[in-house]
Amino acid sequence: MRPVALPDIGAEAVLLAGGGRAILLQLAKPAVGHAVADHSDFAADPLRRLRNTLTYVYALVFGTPQQVAAVTAMVQRAHAPVRSETYDASDAELQLWVAATLYETATTLHERVFGPLDAASAERVYRDYAVVGTALGMPAALWPADREAFSRYWQRQLAGLEVDDRVREVSVQLLRPASGPLWMRALMPIARLATAGLLSPALREAYALPWDDRRQRRFDRLMDVTARLYPRLPARLRHWPKNHLLKRLG
């Protein structure tokens, strides 16, 4: 059996279930959270950040050189005005953190649904994920050398996360949108459950996300059912978001 690679993981629609978790991890880094609070508006377009992030990652992994250039330029234009005395969206350390949250969330979900990767596949996927940051100018050397180094980096970053009132307000706009298509708002209870369940207890508390034994059982059932049913779906359904967004990109 050939080793699993980033395209095998990145094409799976089930990773969307981790979108809220990845964003809340990003926001809990104060420089990122305050930049989003100052320069983004989840309430006006709650799908935009997730859609743009997905398009960026899909293009990097599956796109043509022209699509890669287009999404890189798009993100750089969006980041250009996002700076103040306390943050700069072009900061390589912040780009590293965003890439790290996407990698760690994707591999966490993939393991929950498909089971753990073998060592060769896990290392290959890890190395490949560096492109999420390096495409925007993050020095390749900044990506931790291996998964053990990444684990140390991850634990250090988790210890320094902080959620204040401004960031908490953005999280409410994300998880309880007042606008957006009806289908999206109908799915938000499941999205909130998945997001809270995938976060650590400390971050659930920091974001004031309610949690108890009943919610834990619901989350465990959701993950169990997903792991039983999702891998049996045809690839055209499992990969539809990737194919749809790349088609929109042109």
Tab-separated table of C-alpha atoms in Angstrom:
chain	number	residue	atom	x	y	z
A	1	MET	CA	0.000	0.000	0.000
A	2	ARG	CA	1.391	3.393	-0.966
A	3	PRO	CA	1.977	5.956	1.795
A	4	VAL	CA	-0.776	8.503	2.383
A	5	ALA	CA	0.179	12.008	1.241
A	6	LEU	CA	-1.183	15.507	1.781
A	7	PRO	CA	-3.486	15.346	-1.290
A	8	ASP	CA	-5.153	12.231	0.147
A	9	ILE	CA	-5.958	14.018	3.403
A	10	GLY	CA	-6.558	17.471	1.983
A	11	ALA	CA	-9.257	16.376	-0.448
A	12	GLU	CA	-11.566	15.039	2.261
A	13	ALA	CA	-14.684	17.115	2.970
A	14	VAL	CA	-14.816	15.785	6.532
A	15	LEU	CA	-12.021	18.219	7.382
A	16	LEU	CA	-14.653	20.963	7.202
A	17	ALA	CA	-15.858	19.716	10.591
A	18	GLY	CA	-12.631	21.089	12.030
A	19	GLY	CA	-12.955	24.539	10.486
A	20	GLY	CA	-14.392	26.153	13.608
A	21	ARG	CA	-11.775	24.547	15.814
A	22	ALA	CA	-8.895	25.728	13.609
A	23	ILE	CA	-10.246	29.284	13.505
A	24	LEU	CA	-10.741	29.464	17.276
A	25	LEU	CA	-7.201	28.198	17.805
A	26	GLN	CA	-5.938	30.899	15.455
A	27	LEU	CA	-7.955	33.610	17.199
A	28	ALA	CA	-6.630	32.587	20.618
A	29	LYS	CA	-3.207	33.833	19.566
A	30	PRO	CA	-3.708	37.469	20.658
A	31	ALA	CA	-2.047	39.026	17.614
A	32	VAL	CA	-4.253	37.004	15.267
A	33	GLY	CA	-7.425	37.449	17.298
A	34	HIS	CA	-7.079	41.220	17.556
A	35	ALA	CA	-6.223	41.531	13.855
A	36	VAL	CA	-9.396	39.636	12.949
A	37	ALA	CA	-11.443	41.666	15.437
A	38	ASP	CA	-10.198	44.911	13.870
A	39	HIS	CA	-10.228	43.967	10.198
A	40	SER	CA	-12.767	41.200	9.676
A	41	ASP	CA	-16.536	40.991	9.932
A	42	PHE	CA	-17.845	37.498	10.534
A	43	ALA	CA	-21.333	38.847	11.080
A	44	ALA	CA	-21.571	40.299	7.561
A	45	ASP	CA	-20.200	37.219	5.771
A	46	PRO	CA	-19.759	34.249	8.120
A	47	LEU	CA	-18.674	31.895	5.332
A	48	ARG	CA	-16.003	34.095	3.821
A	49	ARG	CA	-13.026	33.293	6.056
A	50	LEU	CA	-13.626	29.554	5.893
A	51	ARG	CA	-14.230	29.643	2.129
A	52	ASN	CA	-11.104	31.727	1.493
A	53	THR	CA	-8.969	29.502	3.720
A	54	LEU	CA	-10.231	26.360	2.006
A	55	THR	CA	-9.687	27.826	-1.457
A	56	TYR	CA	-6.144	28.807	-0.500
A	57	VAL	CA	-5.254	25.339	0.809
A	58	TYR	CA	-6.974	23.485	-2.039
A	59	ALA	CA	-5.159	25.603	-4.623
A	60	LEU	CA	-1.783	25.035	-2.966
A	61	VAL	CA	-2.269	21.277	-2.880
A	62	PHE	CA	-4.230	20.605	-6.083
A	63	GLY	CA	-4.166	23.766	-8.175
A	64	THR	CA	-2.353	24.809	-11.308
A	65	PRO	CA	0.559	27.266	-11.042
A	66	GLN	CA	-1.864	29.990	-12.135
A	67	GLN	CA	-4.323	29.102	-9.349
A	68	VAL	CA	-1.531	29.040	-6.763
A	69	ALA	CA	-0.394	32.481	-7.900
A	70	ALA	CA	-3.968	33.779	-7.786
A	71	VAL	CA	-4.726	32.636	-4.230
A	72	THR	CA	-1.337	33.733	-2.936
A	73	ALA	CA	-1.863	37.214	-4.380
A	74	MET	CA	-5.408	37.286	-2.972
A	75	VAL	CA	-4.247	36.480	0.546
A	76	GLN	CA	-1.325	38.922	0.367
A	77	ARG	CA	-3.697	41.719	-0.720
A	78	ALA	CA	-6.027	40.891	2.145
A	79	HIS	CA	-3.156	40.874	4.632
A	80	ALA	CA	-1.482	44.078	3.440
A	81	PRO	CA	-3.634	46.507	5.510
A	82	VAL	CA	-3.813	44.199	8.546
A	83	ARG	CA	-1.190	45.714	10.782
A	84	SER	CA	-0.898	47.848	13.879
A	85	GLU	CA	1.535	48.356	16.733
A	86	THR	CA	0.708	44.898	18.093
A	87	TYR	CA	0.204	42.742	14.991
A	88	ASP	CA	1.190	42.323	11.359
A	89	ALA	CA	-0.531	39.708	9.189
A	90	SER	CA	2.688	39.228	7.207
A	91	ASP	CA	4.571	38.193	10.365
A	92	ALA	CA	6.166	34.807	9.656
A	93	GLU	CA	5.527	33.570	13.187
A	94	LEU	CA	1.807	34.230	12.790
A	95	GLN	CA	1.819	32.507	9.405
A	96	LEU	CA	3.467	29.537	11.114
A	97	TRP	CA	0.744	29.440	13.763
A	98	VAL	CA	-2.064	29.522	11.194
A	99	ALA	CA	-0.425	26.739	9.183
A	100	ALA	CA	0.132	24.754	12.381
A	101	THR	CA	-3.538	24.957	13.376
A	102	LEU	CA	-4.613	23.726	9.942
A	103	TYR	CA	-2.163	20.822	10.006
A	104	GLU	CA	-2.940	19.771	13.560
A	105	THR	CA	-6.699	20.015	13.060
A	106	ALA	CA	-6.635	18.113	9.758
A	107	THR	CA	-4.554	15.256	11.136
A	108	THR	CA	-6.622	15.087	14.336
A	109	LEU	CA	-9.849	14.731	12.353
A	110	HIS	CA	-8.344	12.324	9.828
A	111	GLU	CA	-7.243	10.050	12.661
A	112	ARG	CA	-10.695	10.181	14.277
A	113	VAL	CA	-12.393	9.183	11.013
A	114	PHE	CA	-9.867	6.962	9.223
A	115	GLY	CA	-7.570	5.818	12.029
A	116	PRO	CA	-3.916	6.681	12.662
A	117	LEU	CA	-1.460	7.084	9.806
A	118	ASP	CA	1.549	4.822	9.546
A	119	ALA	CA	4.858	6.480	10.444
A	120	ALA	CA	5.987	7.071	6.850
A	121	SER	CA	2.678	8.626	5.849
A	122	ALA	CA	2.498	10.795	8.966
A	123	GLU	CA	5.977	12.171	8.319
A	124	ARG	CA	5.280	12.806	4.645
A	125	VAL	CA	2.018	14.635	5.379
A	126	TYR	CA	3.749	16.696	8.051
A	127	ARG	CA	6.571	17.793	5.729
A	128	ASP	CA	4.127	18.663	2.951
A	129	TYR	CA	1.974	20.884	5.192
A	130	ALA	CA	4.772	23.448	5.413
A	131	VAL	CA	3.607	24.776	2.028
A	132	VAL	CA	0.583	26.369	3.718
A	133	GLY	CA	2.955	28.854	5.345
A	134	THR	CA	5.853	29.009	2.891
A	135	ALA	CA	3.573	29.987	-0.003
A	136	LEU	CA	3.035	33.325	1.767
A	137	GLY	CA	6.715	33.872	2.489
A	138	MET	CA	7.237	32.024	5.770
A	139	PRO	CA	10.842	30.749	5.719
A	140	ALA	CA	10.857	26.975	5.277
A	141	ALA	CA	13.289	26.683	8.185
A	142	LEU	CA	10.623	28.068	10.521
A	143	TRP	CA	8.485	24.938	10.098
A	144	PRO	CA	9.598	22.603	12.923
A	145	ALA	CA	12.044	20.008	11.658
A	146	ASP	CA	9.918	16.939	12.399
A	147	ARG	CA	6.745	15.870	14.190
A	148	GLU	CA	8.510	15.638	17.539
A	149	ALA	CA	9.732	19.219	17.171
A	150	PHE	CA	6.240	20.245	16.089
A	151	SER	CA	4.745	18.661	19.215
A	152	ARG	CA	7.069	20.745	21.395
A	153	TYR	CA	6.214	23.886	19.426
A	154	TRP	CA	2.480	23.100	19.681
A	155	GLN	CA	2.560	22.658	23.445
A	156	ARG	CA	4.463	25.939	23.894
A	157	GLN	CA	1.928	27.775	21.779
A	158	LEU	CA	-1.054	26.280	23.601
A	159	ALA	CA	0.410	27.463	26.899
A	160	GLY	CA	0.473	31.052	25.618
A	161	LEU	CA	-3.026	31.276	24.144
A	162	GLU	CA	-5.365	33.906	25.524
A	163	VAL	CA	-9.027	34.678	24.855
A	164	ASP	CA	-10.227	38.140	25.827
A	165	ASP	CA	-13.623	39.770	25.376
A	166	ARG	CA	-12.857	41.054	21.872
A	167	VAL	CA	-11.825	37.624	20.638
A	168	ARG	CA	-14.749	35.971	22.425
A	169	GLU	CA	-17.133	38.321	20.605
A	170	VAL	CA	-15.658	37.256	17.249
A	171	SER	CA	-16.155	33.613	18.230
A	172	VAL	CA	-19.836	34.296	18.904
A	173	GLN	CA	-20.200	35.836	15.434
A	174	LEU	CA	-18.554	32.730	13.993
A	175	LEU	CA	-20.549	30.093	15.879
A	176	ARG	CA	-23.884	31.928	16.147
A	177	PRO	CA	-24.152	33.909	12.910
A	178	ALA	CA	-27.076	36.281	12.587
A	179	SER	CA	-26.934	36.136	8.795
A	180	GLY	CA	-25.947	33.696	6.094
A	181	PRO	CA	-27.813	31.080	4.078
A	182	LEU	CA	-30.509	29.074	5.813
A	183	TRP	CA	-28.737	25.735	5.269
A	184	MET	CA	-25.650	27.052	7.056
A	185	ARG	CA	-27.573	28.298	10.074
A	186	ALA	CA	-29.453	24.979	10.238
A	187	LEU	CA	-26.128	23.161	10.517
A	188	MET	CA	-24.675	25.434	13.184
A	189	PRO	CA	-25.779	23.317	16.203
A	190	ILE	CA	-23.743	20.419	14.787
A	191	ALA	CA	-20.866	22.764	13.957
A	192	ARG	CA	-20.875	24.146	17.507
A	193	LEU	CA	-20.859	20.625	18.949
A	194	ALA	CA	-17.965	19.532	16.721
A	195	THR	CA	-16.000	22.707	17.385
A	196	ALA	CA	-16.364	22.523	21.152
A	197	GLY	CA	-15.710	18.788	21.230
A	198	LEU	CA	-12.469	19.115	19.270
A	199	LEU	CA	-11.132	21.890	21.513
A	200	SER	CA	-9.305	21.317	24.759
A	201	PRO	CA	-11.279	21.803	27.994
A	202	ALA	CA	-9.209	24.921	28.716
A	203	LEU	CA	-10.138	26.569	25.410
A	204	ARG	CA	-13.783	25.538	25.721
A	205	GLU	CA	-13.857	27.348	29.041
A	206	ALA	CA	-11.963	30.363	27.674
A	207	TYR	CA	-14.504	30.735	24.858
A	208	ALA	CA	-17.404	30.136	27.278
A	209	LEU	CA	-18.598	27.144	25.254
A	210	PRO	CA	-20.999	25.061	27.345
A	211	TRP	CA	-19.946	21.457	27.909
A	212	ASP	CA	-21.142	18.596	30.077
A	213	ASP	CA	-21.407	14.801	30.043
A	214	ARG	CA	-24.457	14.880	27.766
A	215	ARG	CA	-22.662	17.000	25.172
A	216	GLN	CA	-19.611	14.766	25.409
A	217	ARG	CA	-21.754	11.702	24.665
A	218	ARG	CA	-23.381	13.472	21.698
A	219	PHE	CA	-19.974	14.456	20.362
A	220	ASP	CA	-18.620	10.910	20.752
A	221	ARG	CA	-21.665	9.521	18.908
A	222	LEU	CA	-21.205	12.081	16.143
A	223	MET	CA	-17.571	11.062	15.680
A	224	ASP	CA	-18.384	7.343	15.825
A	225	VAL	CA	-21.153	7.609	13.227
A	226	THR	CA	-18.943	9.756	10.988
A	227	ALA	CA	-16.104	7.233	11.218
A	228	ARG	CA	-18.462	4.397	10.242
A	229	LEU	CA	-20.291	6.114	7.390
A	230	TYR	CA	-18.067	8.791	5.860
A	231	PRO	CA	-15.285	6.516	4.480
A	232	ARG	CA	-17.966	4.526	2.610
A	233	LEU	CA	-19.178	7.553	0.651
A	234	PRO	CA	-18.092	7.799	-2.992
A	235	ALA	CA	-15.080	9.996	-3.660
A	236	ARG	CA	-17.130	12.410	-5.776
A	237	LEU	CA	-19.105	13.345	-2.641
A	238	ARG	CA	-16.162	13.308	-0.229
A	239	HIS	CA	-14.150	15.558	-2.553
A	240	TRP	CA	-16.980	17.837	-3.724
A	241	PRO	CA	-15.944	20.967	-1.750
A	242	LYS	CA	-12.414	20.781	-3.135
A	243	ASN	CA	-13.603	20.312	-6.720
A	244	HIS	CA	-16.278	23.015	-6.358
A	245	LEU	CA	-13.954	25.682	-4.944
A	246	LEU	CA	-11.201	24.991	-7.466
A	247	LYS	CA	-13.766	25.248	-10.270
A	248	ARG	CA	-14.921	28.612	-8.878
A	249	LEU	CA	-11.326	29.776	-8.773
A	250	GLY	CA	-11.003	29.088	-12.492
